[in-house]
Amino acid sequence: MTAKMLRFVTLGRAMPEKRGAELRRHDFDEIYREFRPEEAANQASRCSQCGVPFCQVHCPVHNNIPDWLKLAAEGRLEEAYETSSATNNFPEICGRICPQDRLCEGNCVIEQAGHGTVTIGAIEKFITDTAWEKGWVKPVRPRRERRQSIGIVGAGPAGLAAAEELRRQGYQVTVYDRYDRAGGLLIYGIPAFKLEKEVVQRRAALLVEAGVTFTLNFEVGRDASLEELRRRHDAILIACGVYKARDIQAPGVGLHNIVPALDYLTASNRSSLGDHVPAFASGALDARGKNVVVIGGGDTAMDCVRTAVRQGALSVKCLYRRDRANMPGSQREVAHAEEEGVEFVWLAQPEAFVGGSGNADPYKLTGLRAQRIHLGIADATGRQQPRPIEGSHFHLPADLAIKALGFDPENLPEAMGAPGLELTRWGSVKLDWKRMATNLEGVFAAGDIVRGASLVVWAIRDGRDAAAAIQRYLMAKEAGLSATAAE
């Protein structure tokens, strides 16, 4: 089994002689292999149609993977698309960015037998891209219109999935978002080399065609309180995600050119969309010609290091306080980053940021002092705890340090003017998971704001579940009102 069959193909490699030079776009575009129909059929036919489809079990939306693989193998691509999209609102997005190595492909029976996984993600992308090309993807058309309206706060994957499902049932849906484009982190967080922005934008356009209303540049708490939205709609879904960046407590952290990951990625994505971004144009959020150190070990850190490579950084290092085996991000992403020239500094953490020496700007970052780590005894969660090794300090040159330590929820009761909204001890929205409901009547929640920073596919699952819960709530409410009126 070749590497081409085992994963999506990255065209080009980060060649040392090109480091810091002008990089041609195609050298680093992560283009998923464009299957010809016969190639897709051959790869799909490798599915063993096993008695226990572990690929489906380990998919958060429980895609009917063996069924649409069988249809693809038979060349019945329109039926394959219908089967795939029956459980997933955005199969072409999941086909591109899902960590299949941790989910469906990693649990493929053929992979477990040592023969190499069926490339499920690549086939999913092929099926859906073909469906778009052939005109098989249509906006939802409800059989009847309902008078009830739902307000959705957040135009990320959870909000968009819920919007489509609710519109399918005929509800009047308005999506509110603080940004100027729909998509949330699909647009501004995930780099374009992994997820082309037109792929997200055409989905948003399809929802508009289906009758969903988008109110963008709208921030709940600034333009209207949550209570005002509750009076405006019959039900509310909070699907605003988590955007508050975790910080580092270390001397020198206030120096210039130490930036949060989302600021860096948003600037890059906005620039690629044609927006004028002053911080990018000035070079503050551009890695070109710089020694870059990214601190963190998740998928966001991988997005940052790989973006820095494409921007033409002199060097790119990823500093992570655990080892490779304990890294929370996708191992496929790590392998891709290594292929592109990223250096991983395992079992190390920043101790202090250094700047000012010999520079006109005394607050300019020049490097960081790091310390080696060993993993101690496992805690109650079963994860080994990092412990600093005394006297193990070392220096890393850095012109740009990017903090990719994860995200926490914002203080929603304060931000949204909703003091009665209950939160968990982690600051996420407290939820009755059976009803996807908050403690406020008619207010539901889904996605990262309830489960913490997670995968896009989990947000889609939550959005679908929340839409079903909202429909049950509205139908029960309507039936209750009718019964009262009858009495």
Coordinates of C-alpha atoms in Angstrom, one line a residue, residues 23-445:
L23 CA 7.4 30.0 -2.4
R24 CA 5.3 29.1 -5.3
R25 CA 1.7 28.6 -4.3
H26 CA 1.5 25.0 -5.7
D27 CA 4.5 23.9 -3.7
F28 CA 2.6 23.8 -0.5
D29 CA -1.1 23.6 -1.4
E30 CA -2.6 20.6 0.3
I31 CA -4.6 19.3 -2.6
Y32 CA -6.5 16.1 -1.9
R33 CA -5.9 13.6 -4.7
E34 CA -8.4 14.2 -7.5
F35 CA -9.7 10.7 -8.1
R36 CA -10.8 9.6 -11.5
P37 CA -14.1 7.7 -11.2
E38 CA -12.4 4.4 -11.8
E39 CA -9.8 5.1 -9.1
A40 CA -12.5 6.1 -6.6
A41 CA -14.4 3.0 -7.4
N42 CA -11.3 0.8 -7.0
Q43 CA -10.5 2.3 -3.6
A44 CA -14.1 2.2 -2.4
S45 CA -14.3 -1.5 -3.4
R46 CA -11.6 -2.3 -0.8
C47 CA -14.2 -1.9 1.9
S48 CA -14.8 -5.3 3.4
Q49 CA -18.4 -4.7 4.2
C50 CA -17.5 -6.1 7.6
G51 CA -20.2 -7.3 10.0
V52 CA -19.3 -4.6 12.6
P53 CA -18.6 -1.3 10.7
F54 CA -16.2 0.2 13.2
C55 CA -15.7 3.2 10.8
Q56 CA -19.4 4.1 11.2
V57 CA -19.3 3.5 15.0
H58 CA -16.4 5.9 15.4
C59 CA -17.9 8.6 13.2
P60 CA -19.6 11.2 15.4
V61 CA -22.4 11.6 13.0
H62 CA -22.5 7.9 12.3
N63 CA -22.2 8.2 8.6
N64 CA -23.4 5.2 6.6
I65 CA -19.9 4.7 5.4
P66 CA -20.0 1.1 4.1
D67 CA -23.2 1.9 2.2
W68 CA -21.9 4.9 0.3
L69 CA -18.6 3.1 -0.3
K70 CA -20.5 0.3 -1.9
L71 CA -22.5 2.7 -4.0
A72 CA -19.3 4.5 -5.1
A73 CA -17.6 1.2 -6.0
E74 CA -20.6 0.5 -8.2
G75 CA -20.4 3.9 -9.9
R76 CA -23.7 5.0 -8.4
L77 CA -22.4 8.3 -7.2
E78 CA -25.6 10.3 -7.0
E79 CA -27.0 7.6 -4.6
A80 CA -23.7 7.6 -2.8
Y81 CA -24.1 11.4 -2.2
E82 CA -27.6 11.0 -1.1
T83 CA -26.6 8.4 1.5
S84 CA -23.6 10.4 2.7
S85 CA -25.6 13.7 3.0
A86 CA -28.4 12.0 4.9
T87 CA -26.4 12.0 8.1
N88 CA -23.9 14.8 7.4
N89 CA -24.8 18.4 6.3
F90 CA -21.3 19.2 5.0
P91 CA -19.7 15.9 3.8
E92 CA -17.3 17.8 1.5
I93 CA -16.0 19.8 4.5
C94 CA -15.6 16.7 6.7
G95 CA -13.9 14.9 3.9
R96 CA -11.3 17.6 3.8
I97 CA -10.6 18.4 7.5
C98 CA -11.8 15.5 9.7
P99 CA -9.0 13.7 11.5
Q100 CA -9.9 10.4 9.8
D101 CA -6.8 8.8 11.2
R102 CA -8.4 9.1 14.7
L103 CA -11.9 8.3 13.6
C104 CA -13.2 6.3 10.7
E105 CA -10.0 5.4 8.8
G106 CA -8.1 4.7 12.1
N107 CA -10.7 2.1 13.0
C108 CA -11.1 0.5 9.5
V109 CA -11.0 -3.3 9.8
I110 CA -8.6 -3.4 6.8
E111 CA -6.3 -0.9 8.5
Q112 CA -6.4 -2.9 11.7
A113 CA -5.4 -6.0 9.7
G114 CA -2.3 -4.2 8.5
H115 CA -3.4 -3.8 4.8
G116 CA -3.8 0.0 4.9
T117 CA -7.1 1.8 5.4
V118 CA -9.7 2.5 2.8
T119 CA -9.2 6.3 2.1
I120 CA -12.7 7.2 3.4
G121 CA -12.1 10.9 3.6
A122 CA -10.8 11.2 0.0
I123 CA -13.7 9.2 -1.4
E124 CA -16.2 11.3 0.6
K125 CA -14.7 14.5 -0.8
F126 CA -14.8 13.0 -4.3
I127 CA -18.4 12.0 -4.1
T128 CA -19.6 15.4 -2.8
D129 CA -17.4 17.4 -5.2
T130 CA -18.9 15.4 -8.0
A131 CA -22.3 16.1 -6.7
W132 CA -21.7 19.8 -6.8
E133 CA -20.3 19.6 -10.3
K134 CA -23.2 17.6 -11.5
G135 CA -25.8 19.8 -9.9
W136 CA -27.1 17.2 -7.5
V137 CA -26.7 19.4 -4.4
K138 CA -30.0 21.3 -4.0
P139 CA -31.2 23.7 -1.3
V140 CA -33.7 22.2 1.1
R141 CA -37.3 22.8 0.3
P142 CA -39.7 22.3 3.2
R143 CA -43.0 20.6 2.4
R144 CA -44.8 23.3 4.3
E145 CA -43.9 26.5 6.0
R146 CA -44.3 26.9 9.7
R147 CA -44.9 30.2 11.5
Q148 CA -42.5 29.7 14.3
S149 CA -39.1 31.3 14.1
I150 CA -35.7 30.3 15.5
G151 CA -32.8 32.5 16.2
I152 CA -29.4 30.9 16.0
V153 CA -26.4 32.7 17.6
G154 CA -23.3 31.7 15.6
A155 CA -22.7 30.8 12.0
G156 CA -20.2 28.1 12.6
P157 CA -20.7 24.4 11.8
A158 CA -23.1 23.7 14.6
G159 CA -25.2 26.7 13.8
L160 CA -25.2 26.1 10.1
A161 CA -26.1 22.4 10.5
A162 CA -29.0 23.3 12.8
A163 CA -30.2 26.0 10.4
E164 CA -30.4 23.6 7.5
E165 CA -32.2 20.9 9.6
L166 CA -34.7 23.4 11.0
R167 CA -35.3 25.0 7.6
R168 CA -35.9 21.5 6.2
Q169 CA -38.9 21.3 8.6
G170 CA -40.2 24.6 7.5
Y171 CA -39.2 26.9 10.4
Q172 CA -38.2 30.5 9.8
V173 CA -34.5 30.6 10.7
T174 CA -32.3 33.6 11.3
V175 CA -28.6 33.2 12.0
Y176 CA -26.7 35.9 13.9
D177 CA -23.0 36.2 13.7
R178 CA -20.4 38.7 14.9
Y179 CA -18.3 38.3 11.8
D180 CA -18.8 39.6 8.3
R181 CA -18.9 36.1 6.7
A182 CA -20.8 32.9 7.7
G183 CA -18.7 29.9 8.6
G184 CA -17.0 30.8 11.9
L185 CA -13.7 29.0 12.3
L186 CA -14.3 27.3 9.0
I187 CA -13.7 30.6 7.4
Y188 CA -11.3 32.4 9.7
G189 CA -9.6 29.6 11.7
I190 CA -8.8 26.8 9.4
P191 CA -6.2 27.6 6.7
A192 CA -7.2 27.8 3.1
F193 CA -4.7 25.1 2.1
K194 CA -6.8 22.6 4.1
L195 CA -10.3 24.0 3.4
E196 CA -10.9 26.2 0.4
K197 CA -13.0 29.1 1.5
E198 CA -15.3 28.9 -1.6
V199 CA -16.3 25.4 -0.3
V200 CA -17.7 27.0 2.9
Q201 CA -19.2 30.0 1.1
R202 CA -21.2 28.0 -1.4
R203 CA -22.8 26.1 1.5
A204 CA -23.8 29.4 3.1
A205 CA -25.1 30.6 -0.2
L206 CA -27.2 27.3 -0.5
L207 CA -28.7 28.0 2.9
V208 CA -29.7 31.5 1.8
E209 CA -31.3 30.0 -1.3
A210 CA -33.2 27.6 1.1
G211 CA -34.6 30.6 2.9
V212 CA -32.3 31.0 5.9
T213 CA -31.7 34.6 6.9
F214 CA -28.2 35.7 7.9
T215 CA -27.6 38.8 10.1
L216 CA -23.9 39.3 10.0
N217 CA -21.7 41.8 11.9
F218 CA -24.2 41.3 14.7
E219 CA -23.0 40.7 18.2
V220 CA -25.4 39.5 20.9
G221 CA -24.9 41.8 23.9
R222 CA -23.9 44.8 21.7
D223 CA -26.6 44.9 19.0
A224 CA -29.3 43.1 21.0
S225 CA -29.3 41.2 24.3
L226 CA -30.2 37.5 24.5
E227 CA -33.4 38.5 26.2
E228 CA -34.4 40.7 23.3
L229 CA -33.7 37.8 20.9
R230 CA -35.9 35.5 23.0
R231 CA -38.8 37.9 22.6
R232 CA -38.1 38.1 18.9
H233 CA -38.1 34.3 18.3
D234 CA -39.9 31.2 19.5
A235 CA -36.6 29.4 20.3
I236 CA -33.0 30.3 20.5
L237 CA -29.9 28.2 19.8
I238 CA -26.6 29.3 21.2
A239 CA -23.8 28.0 18.9
C240 CA -21.3 30.7 19.2
G241 CA -18.2 28.5 19.7
V242 CA -15.3 29.3 22.0
Y243 CA -12.8 32.1 21.1
K244 CA -11.1 33.1 24.3
A245 CA -7.4 32.2 23.9
R246 CA -5.6 30.6 26.8
D247 CA -2.5 32.6 27.8
I248 CA 0.9 31.9 29.1
Q249 CA 2.1 33.2 32.5
A250 CA 5.8 33.9 31.9
P251 CA 8.2 36.8 32.1
G252 CA 8.3 38.9 28.9
V253 CA 4.9 37.6 27.6
G254 CA 4.0 41.3 26.9
L255 CA 6.7 41.8 24.3
H256 CA 5.8 42.6 20.8
N257 CA 5.4 39.8 18.2
I258 CA 3.9 37.3 20.8
V259 CA 0.4 36.7 19.4
P260 CA -2.6 34.4 19.9
A261 CA -3.0 31.7 17.3
L262 CA -6.5 32.8 16.2
D263 CA -5.3 36.4 15.6
Y264 CA -2.5 35.0 13.4
L265 CA -4.7 32.6 11.5
T266 CA -7.5 35.1 11.0
A267 CA -5.1 37.6 9.6
S268 CA -3.8 35.0 7.1
N269 CA -7.3 33.9 6.1
R270 CA -8.6 37.4 5.7
S271 CA -5.7 38.3 3.5
S272 CA -6.3 35.2 1.4
L273 CA -9.9 36.3 1.0
G274 CA -8.8 39.7 -0.3
D275 CA -9.4 41.7 2.8
H276 CA -6.9 44.5 3.8
V277 CA -5.5 43.4 7.1
P278 CA -3.2 46.2 8.5
A279 CA -1.4 43.9 10.9
F280 CA -0.7 41.5 8.1
A281 CA 0.3 44.2 5.7
S282 CA 2.7 45.7 8.2
G283 CA 4.4 42.3 8.7
A284 CA 3.3 42.0 12.4
L285 CA 1.2 38.9 11.6
D286 CA 3.1 37.7 8.6
A287 CA 5.8 35.0 9.2
R288 CA 7.8 35.8 6.1
G289 CA 11.5 35.9 6.8
K290 CA 11.1 35.3 10.5
N291 CA 12.1 32.6 13.0
V292 CA 8.8 31.4 14.2
V293 CA 8.1 29.4 17.4
V294 CA 4.6 28.0 17.9
I295 CA 3.7 26.9 21.5
G296 CA 1.2 24.1 21.7
G297 CA 0.4 20.6 20.4
G298 CA -3.1 20.6 19.1
D299 CA -4.6 21.0 15.6
T300 CA -4.5 24.8 15.9
A301 CA -0.8 24.6 16.5
M302 CA -0.4 22.5 13.4
D303 CA -2.4 25.0 11.4
C304 CA -0.1 27.8 12.6
V305 CA 3.2 26.0 11.8
R306 CA 2.1 24.9 8.4
T307 CA 0.8 28.4 7.6
A308 CA 4.1 29.9 8.7
V309 CA 5.9 27.5 6.3
R310 CA 3.7 28.7 3.4
Q311 CA 4.3 32.3 4.3
G312 CA 8.1 31.8 3.9
A313 CA 9.4 31.7 7.4
L314 CA 13.1 31.3 7.9
S315 CA 12.5 28.6 10.4
V316 CA 9.5 27.1 12.1
K317 CA 9.6 25.3 15.4
C318 CA 6.8 23.7 17.5
L319 CA 7.4 23.7 21.2
Y320 CA 5.3 21.2 23.1
R321 CA 5.6 20.2 26.8
R322 CA 4.6 16.5 26.2
D323 CA 6.0 13.9 23.7
R324 CA 4.6 12.9 20.4
A325 CA 2.6 10.0 21.7
N326 CA 0.7 12.4 24.0
M327 CA 0.1 15.1 21.4
P328 CA -3.7 15.9 21.2
G329 CA -3.5 16.9 17.5
S330 CA -3.8 14.6 14.5
Q331 CA -0.7 12.5 13.9
R332 CA -1.3 13.0 10.2
E333 CA -1.0 16.7 10.6
V334 CA 2.3 16.2 12.5
A335 CA 3.6 14.0 9.8
H336 CA 2.7 16.6 7.1
A337 CA 4.3 19.4 9.1
E338 CA 7.5 17.4 9.5
E339 CA 7.5 16.7 5.7
E340 CA 7.3 20.5 5.2
G341 CA 10.3 21.2 7.4
V342 CA 8.8 22.1 10.7
E343 CA 11.1 21.1 13.7
F344 CA 9.3 19.7 16.7
V345 CA 10.8 20.5 20.1
W346 CA 9.2 17.8 22.3
L347 CA 9.1 17.8 26.1
A348 CA 9.9 21.5 26.5
Q349 CA 8.0 24.6 27.6
P350 CA 8.7 28.3 27.6
E351 CA 10.1 29.8 30.8
A352 CA 10.6 33.4 29.6
F353 CA 10.4 35.5 26.5
V354 CA 13.5 37.6 25.7
G355 CA 13.7 40.8 23.7
G356 CA 15.3 44.2 23.4
S357 CA 19.0 43.2 23.1
G358 CA 20.6 45.2 20.3
N359 CA 17.3 46.3 18.8
A360 CA 15.9 49.7 18.2
D361 CA 12.7 48.5 19.7
P362 CA 13.4 47.4 23.3
Y363 CA 10.1 45.5 23.4
K364 CA 10.7 43.4 20.2
L365 CA 10.9 39.7 20.8
T366 CA 14.2 38.1 19.9
G367 CA 13.9 34.7 21.4
L368 CA 12.6 32.6 24.3
R369 CA 14.2 30.7 27.1
A370 CA 12.8 27.2 27.4
Q371 CA 13.1 24.3 29.8
R372 CA 13.2 20.6 29.3
I373 CA 10.3 18.5 30.7
H374 CA 9.8 15.0 31.9
L375 CA 6.5 13.3 32.2
G376 CA 5.7 12.3 35.8
I377 CA 3.1 10.1 37.4
A378 CA -0.3 10.0 35.8
D379 CA -3.1 11.9 37.5
A380 CA -6.7 10.8 38.0
T381 CA -7.4 11.3 34.3
G382 CA -4.7 8.8 33.4
R383 CA -2.5 11.4 31.8
Q384 CA 1.1 11.9 32.8
Q385 CA 1.9 15.3 34.3
P386 CA 4.7 17.4 32.9
R387 CA 7.5 18.3 35.4
P388 CA 10.3 20.7 34.7
I389 CA 13.9 19.4 34.8
E390 CA 16.1 21.7 36.8
G391 CA 19.1 23.2 35.0
S392 CA 17.8 22.2 31.6
H393 CA 17.3 25.7 30.2
F394 CA 18.1 26.4 26.5
H395 CA 17.5 29.3 24.1
L396 CA 15.4 29.4 20.9
P397 CA 15.7 32.4 18.5
A398 CA 12.3 33.8 17.7
D399 CA 11.0 36.9 15.8
L400 CA 7.4 35.7 16.1
A401 CA 5.9 33.5 18.9
I402 CA 2.4 32.1 18.4
K403 CA 0.4 31.0 21.4
A404 CA -1.7 27.9 20.4
L405 CA -2.7 26.7 23.9
G406 CA -6.4 26.2 23.2
F407 CA -9.6 28.1 23.8
D408 CA -12.0 28.8 26.6
P409 CA -15.5 30.1 26.6
E410 CA -16.2 33.7 26.9
N411 CA -18.3 34.9 29.9
L412 CA -21.6 34.6 28.0
P413 CA -24.0 35.8 30.8
E414 CA -22.0 39.0 30.9
A415 CA -21.3 39.3 27.2
M416 CA -24.9 38.5 26.1
G417 CA -26.7 40.4 28.8
A418 CA -28.1 37.1 30.1
P419 CA -27.3 37.0 33.9
G420 CA -29.6 34.0 34.4
L421 CA -27.8 31.7 32.0
E422 CA -26.2 28.9 33.9
L423 CA -22.6 27.8 33.2
T424 CA -20.5 24.8 34.1
R425 CA -17.4 25.2 36.3
W426 CA -15.4 25.4 33.1
G427 CA -17.4 28.3 31.8
S428 CA -19.2 26.4 29.1
V429 CA -23.0 26.6 28.8
K430 CA -24.7 24.1 31.2
L431 CA -26.9 21.8 29.2
D432 CA -29.5 19.1 29.7
W433 CA -28.0 16.9 27.0
K434 CA -31.2 14.8 26.5
R435 CA -33.1 18.0 25.5
M436 CA -30.0 20.0 24.4
A437 CA -31.6 22.7 26.5
T438 CA -30.2 25.4 28.8
N439 CA -31.9 26.4 32.1
L440 CA -33.6 29.3 30.2
E441 CA -37.0 28.4 28.7
G442 CA -36.7 28.0 24.9
V443 CA -32.9 28.5 24.8
F444 CA -30.8 25.6 23.5
A445 CA -27.1 25.2 22.9

